[in-house]
Amino acid sequence: MVTALAQRLESQRKEIDDTLATFALSPTQLQEVKAKMRVELERGLKKDSHPTASVKMLPTYVYRTPDGTERGKYLALDLGGTNFRVLVVKIRTGMRNSVRMYNKIYAIPLEIMQGTGEELFDLIVQCISDFLDYMGMKNTRLPLGFTFSFPCNQTGIDKGDLVSWTKGFKATDCEGYDVVDMLREAIKRRNEFDLDIVAIVNDTVGTMMTCAYEDPKCQIGLIAGTGSNVCYMEEMNNIEFVEGDEGQMCVNTEWGGFGENDNTEDIRTRYDREVDGGSLNPGKQRFEKMTSGMYLGEIVRQILIDLTKRGLLFRGRITERLKTKGIFETKFLSQIERYKKKELRSILQSLGLDSTCDDSIIVKEVCGAVSRRAAQLCGAGMAAVVDKIRENRGLDHLEITVGVDGTLYKLHPHFSTILKDTVRELAPNCKVDFILSEDGSGKGAALITAVIDKYLYAMRFSDETLRDIMARFRREMENGLGRDTNPTATVKMLPTFVRSIPDGSEKGDFIALDLGGSNFRILRVKVSHEKKQTVQMENQIYETPEDIIQGSGSRLFDHVAECLGDFMEKQKIKDKKLPMGFTFSFPCAHSKLDEAVLLTWTKRFKASGVEGMDVVKLLNKAIKKRGDYDADIMAVVNDTVGTMMTCGFDDQRCEVGIIIGTGTNACYMEELRHIDMVEGDEGRMCINTEWGAFGDDGTLEDIRTEFDREIDRGSLNPGKQLFEKMVSGMYMGELVRLILVKMAKEGLLFEGRITPELLTKGTFETKHVSAIEKSKEGLTKAKEILTRLGVEPSEDDCIAVQHVCTIVSFRSANLIAATLGAILTRVKDNKNSPRLRTTVGIDGSLYKMHPQYARRLHKTVRRLVPESDVRFLLSESGSGKGAAMVTAWASRLADQTRQIAETLAEFRLTKEQLLEVKKRMRTEIQNGLSKNTQSTATVKMLPTYVRSTPDGTG
């Protein structure tokens, strides 16, 4: 029965996988899509083939992108979906170019969308009238730009004949007619106001122009929302059906029609054909029906119905709601791929679908397959466009920017990443940046975002770059382990003399000290074995003042000894000499477990007379000076080692420890045979990498930014710990502050206002970065924090600041993932295993408190080290418990050594005893040789009758 059940489950799983495999596109298929799209782009531009081309390549009569000299007040209309938008746009030039926008959104009922053309344009004019009343502009004759997001044949900038409706519109008596004329006639019928209609543009063109206002490299516009389309700046001499050979013109590709000549049949599925057959325009816009938000939810619904009919979903029960066309909206794809299982099931329940946990997983896989294919197809099309532009210009390498709008691109958690990755793979000679264009109240923030990305492009890393950083760090690890290369290595790979993780036999009463920042912690850790192993901890935190951190070493250790005395007094253990572990979170050279020579201070510490000294001796000296208690310091460990040991107590697979907080560092279990600085080849030893100094030799200069260099110059240790300064909590808030100051100076934030608070070092803390990146309350927190800095931020300012915080923290997570990836691949190689299964113990406030950091880190590690199963285990009790574990291990080792010594003690002979043995032996030899005493002698001295040794003459 069990076997039959397993076979049935395996068979069901295969059916699901086979169904979704039809949506998986191989690299070869994507290259073919790109090639076919390129052919259709060319056909659409040529006079002879244009009439039959599926990609129409419509001229827009937009000859250039903005150059910064634009100014004035304009009315704008935007019709492209179920919502119609009316805007007033004010463009100012001067010391700071600015765009101010005011808008209202009006719904277009379905009966109007599919009614008559006259009804549709009368409603549009009614909405314009309401908006002009709202703005008090009824008597002002404004220039009007009409964003009309449907295929039009344009013969001029203000003339556009509708080719065909898309995206659910079917208004009669419109196709083949000039929509500008229809709008003018509707304005006349209402007879309340007059407007000067000067331009009709597609939404892709509007997106490109919006983004090009801030980024001159933006010469492509992409819509990835309800519909899917692209425009770009084409050379005039390639557009055969438009007069003129000089300069450029923006071409609206209308690539949604790609495939209408059956050249995508090999990748269409039966679900695509069902959706197409049930649409308002069967056989048309086939590419759009595979890639746009209007149809993706419906594709998913068709798959779910099919899987349910086959008994693979929802216990085979198809609900009436699932049968309803359009019930599965594309927004659900975004939500389902973003949320966890519990939230996912609630979404399905809201659709009347009673799902099991397995059902939820399958639905998520379906959504992922459909949306991934959509993003890849858009990426393949975009690769064809950028390669064409590159070849148009005769370039070996093209750098260009794409302005993007659309809810699918904005809201789906993976769409944009997959799209970009596909373009990068299919157009390797093109460096393509994507910047987001936002409408309405968010548009100003999006314009700023374009500039932010220009400033902070160097903080965004591709997986290729991250793998290169992995390789660099791996080389530094090798250098640190080698006897000859260690002196010049930046990653010191310090032996810790910790040779194993906890094995469950630890027990006893221990003191643990934890010094690594401004807070000094002391713990009492009791490990017992009554029924099962338990750990009880009591701790107290003592503040370490700044003047002690940067004073003399004797004051620092006197302070530590004083705090320890106070703790022992409160614990009433001053009369006991408990084993003690010392978590000392700074780079130290160990010669054994209880000796640690400080190499260099980090994290703002500068106490004099400590570097180059054994910190155990310094602490013992301070304790001895007090004279009111005694201590037995058995082990000194780094906080990473303490973290690994703490997590190793709960999970014996833990062999890596990481700190991501005020500072950052990592340790791991290395094979002893690879550690040249330590004798022995058998077993393993924990290595403290001290990776914060990675890059101190210039290895990371190509990825450091001007802001990183400014932080380094203002630090206590310029030129040192450069990696730590790019990723750790101590510096992240300051990094954001420096970026905001520069942007404000450029007039891109806070209307150019720079307050004394914003100029003050340390006012923007890393905890502020965490607060601002929270999904629901982040913008509110941003406003509170920025208001405290005196800058009176607008909503756009808050969005922009949130974007800066995201870029800076994301870079940190990516860089940590790269260095951790190098460690994991080394552990994997050491084990000579095809797949690594291990646990990473983690501690640190940045990892714990930041709302997105852990997820980003885990996700990037999985991409960089795909052949691994890595569990990330949070150290809830800090590194102090780990220090106690090391101390327990050291105590157990000391006890074993003592017992062995006691056992062997009776075999040890003094010099006097040996002389006495010699004397007795001499007496017994004499007795054995004498005839009188030979019979009673213990040493018999028997004759052999061999009278000589060989003399060499025989």
Short mmCIF file of N, CA, C and O in Angstrom, two decimals, residues 30 165 180 199 250 269 279 393 399 419 496 587 603 622 626 632 644 728 764 841 865 882 887 934 940 948:
data_model
loop_
_atom_site.label_atom_id
_atom_site.label_comp_id
_atom_site.label_asym_id
_atom_site.label_seq_id
_atom_site.Cartn_x
_atom_site.Cartn_y
_atom_site.Cartn_z
N LEU A 30 15.18 30.71 -26.64
CA LEU A 30 15.21 32.16 -26.44
C LEU A 30 16.02 32.85 -27.54
O LEU A 30 15.65 33.93 -28.02
N TRP A 165 -7.90 47.86 -31.82
CA TRP A 165 -8.01 47.92 -30.36
C TRP A 165 -7.26 46.72 -29.75
O TRP A 165 -7.17 45.66 -30.36
N VAL A 180 -7.21 61.67 -32.92
CA VAL A 180 -7.11 63.10 -32.58
C VAL A 180 -8.33 63.84 -33.10
O VAL A 180 -8.92 64.68 -32.39
N ALA A 199 0.10 66.75 -29.82
CA ALA A 199 0.84 65.49 -29.97
C ALA A 199 0.00 64.32 -29.51
O ALA A 199 -0.74 64.42 -28.53
N CYS A 250 11.57 58.10 -33.11
CA CYS A 250 11.10 57.04 -32.22
C CYS A 250 10.10 56.17 -32.97
O CYS A 250 9.16 56.68 -33.58
N THR A 269 1.52 27.10 -26.00
CA THR A 269 0.94 25.91 -25.39
C THR A 269 -0.57 25.86 -25.68
O THR A 269 -1.15 26.83 -26.17
N SER A 279 -10.60 35.25 -26.37
CA SER A 279 -10.39 36.69 -26.26
C SER A 279 -11.28 37.45 -27.24
O SER A 279 -11.95 36.86 -28.08
N ARG A 393 24.50 51.62 -35.10
CA ARG A 393 25.51 52.64 -34.80
C ARG A 393 26.94 52.15 -35.04
O ARG A 393 27.90 52.86 -34.77
N GLU A 399 26.04 50.99 -24.68
CA GLU A 399 25.49 51.31 -23.36
C GLU A 399 24.22 52.12 -23.58
O GLU A 399 24.25 53.16 -24.23
N LEU A 419 13.80 39.37 -16.52
CA LEU A 419 13.90 40.15 -17.76
C LEU A 419 15.33 40.64 -17.98
O LEU A 419 15.92 40.46 -19.05
N THR A 496 42.35 29.25 15.51
CA THR A 496 41.72 29.54 16.81
C THR A 496 42.02 28.47 17.84
O THR A 496 41.73 28.67 19.03
N PRO A 587 40.80 41.01 15.76
CA PRO A 587 41.78 40.08 15.17
C PRO A 587 42.91 39.75 16.14
O PRO A 587 43.61 40.64 16.62
N LYS A 603 36.43 48.48 14.72
CA LYS A 603 35.16 48.96 15.30
C LYS A 603 35.33 50.11 16.30
O LYS A 603 34.78 50.06 17.40
N ALA A 622 45.04 42.78 35.34
CA ALA A 622 44.04 43.68 35.90
C ALA A 622 43.28 43.01 37.05
O ALA A 622 42.97 43.64 38.07
N ARG A 626 43.36 43.91 41.35
CA ARG A 626 42.23 44.09 42.27
C ARG A 626 42.40 43.23 43.52
O ARG A 626 42.18 43.69 44.64
N ASP A 632 40.02 31.75 36.10
CA ASP A 632 40.77 30.75 35.36
C ASP A 632 40.36 30.87 33.88
O ASP A 632 39.42 30.23 33.42
N MET A 644 29.37 30.22 16.09
CA MET A 644 29.38 28.87 15.52
C MET A 644 29.20 27.82 16.60
O MET A 644 28.45 26.85 16.44
N SER A 728 29.10 46.61 6.81
CA SER A 728 28.68 46.42 8.21
C SER A 728 27.78 47.54 8.72
O SER A 728 27.74 48.64 8.18
N PHE A 764 22.49 59.87 10.76
CA PHE A 764 21.67 58.87 10.08
C PHE A 764 22.23 57.50 10.43
O PHE A 764 23.29 57.11 9.95
N GLY A 841 25.84 29.35 11.31
CA GLY A 841 25.33 30.07 12.47
C GLY A 841 25.55 31.56 12.28
O GLY A 841 26.63 31.99 11.88
N VAL A 865 25.90 29.44 -4.92
CA VAL A 865 26.37 28.08 -4.57
C VAL A 865 25.19 27.12 -4.76
O VAL A 865 24.60 26.63 -3.79
N GLY A 882 28.59 30.40 23.25
CA GLY A 882 29.61 29.68 22.51
C GLY A 882 30.94 29.70 23.22
O GLY A 882 31.67 28.70 23.24
N THR A 887 34.94 26.82 26.48
CA THR A 887 35.53 26.66 27.81
C THR A 887 35.23 25.28 28.37
O THR A 887 36.09 24.64 28.98
N GLN A 934 75.91 -16.92 44.59
CA GLN A 934 75.27 -17.07 43.28
C GLN A 934 73.94 -17.81 43.37
O GLN A 934 72.98 -17.47 42.67
N LYS A 940 71.48 -13.75 37.89
CA LYS A 940 72.23 -15.00 37.95
C LYS A 940 73.62 -14.91 37.33
O LYS A 940 74.50 -15.70 37.65
N SER A 948 85.48 -14.24 23.42
CA SER A 948 85.88 -12.98 22.81
C SER A 948 84.82 -12.56 21.78
O SER A 948 84.03 -13.38 21.31
#
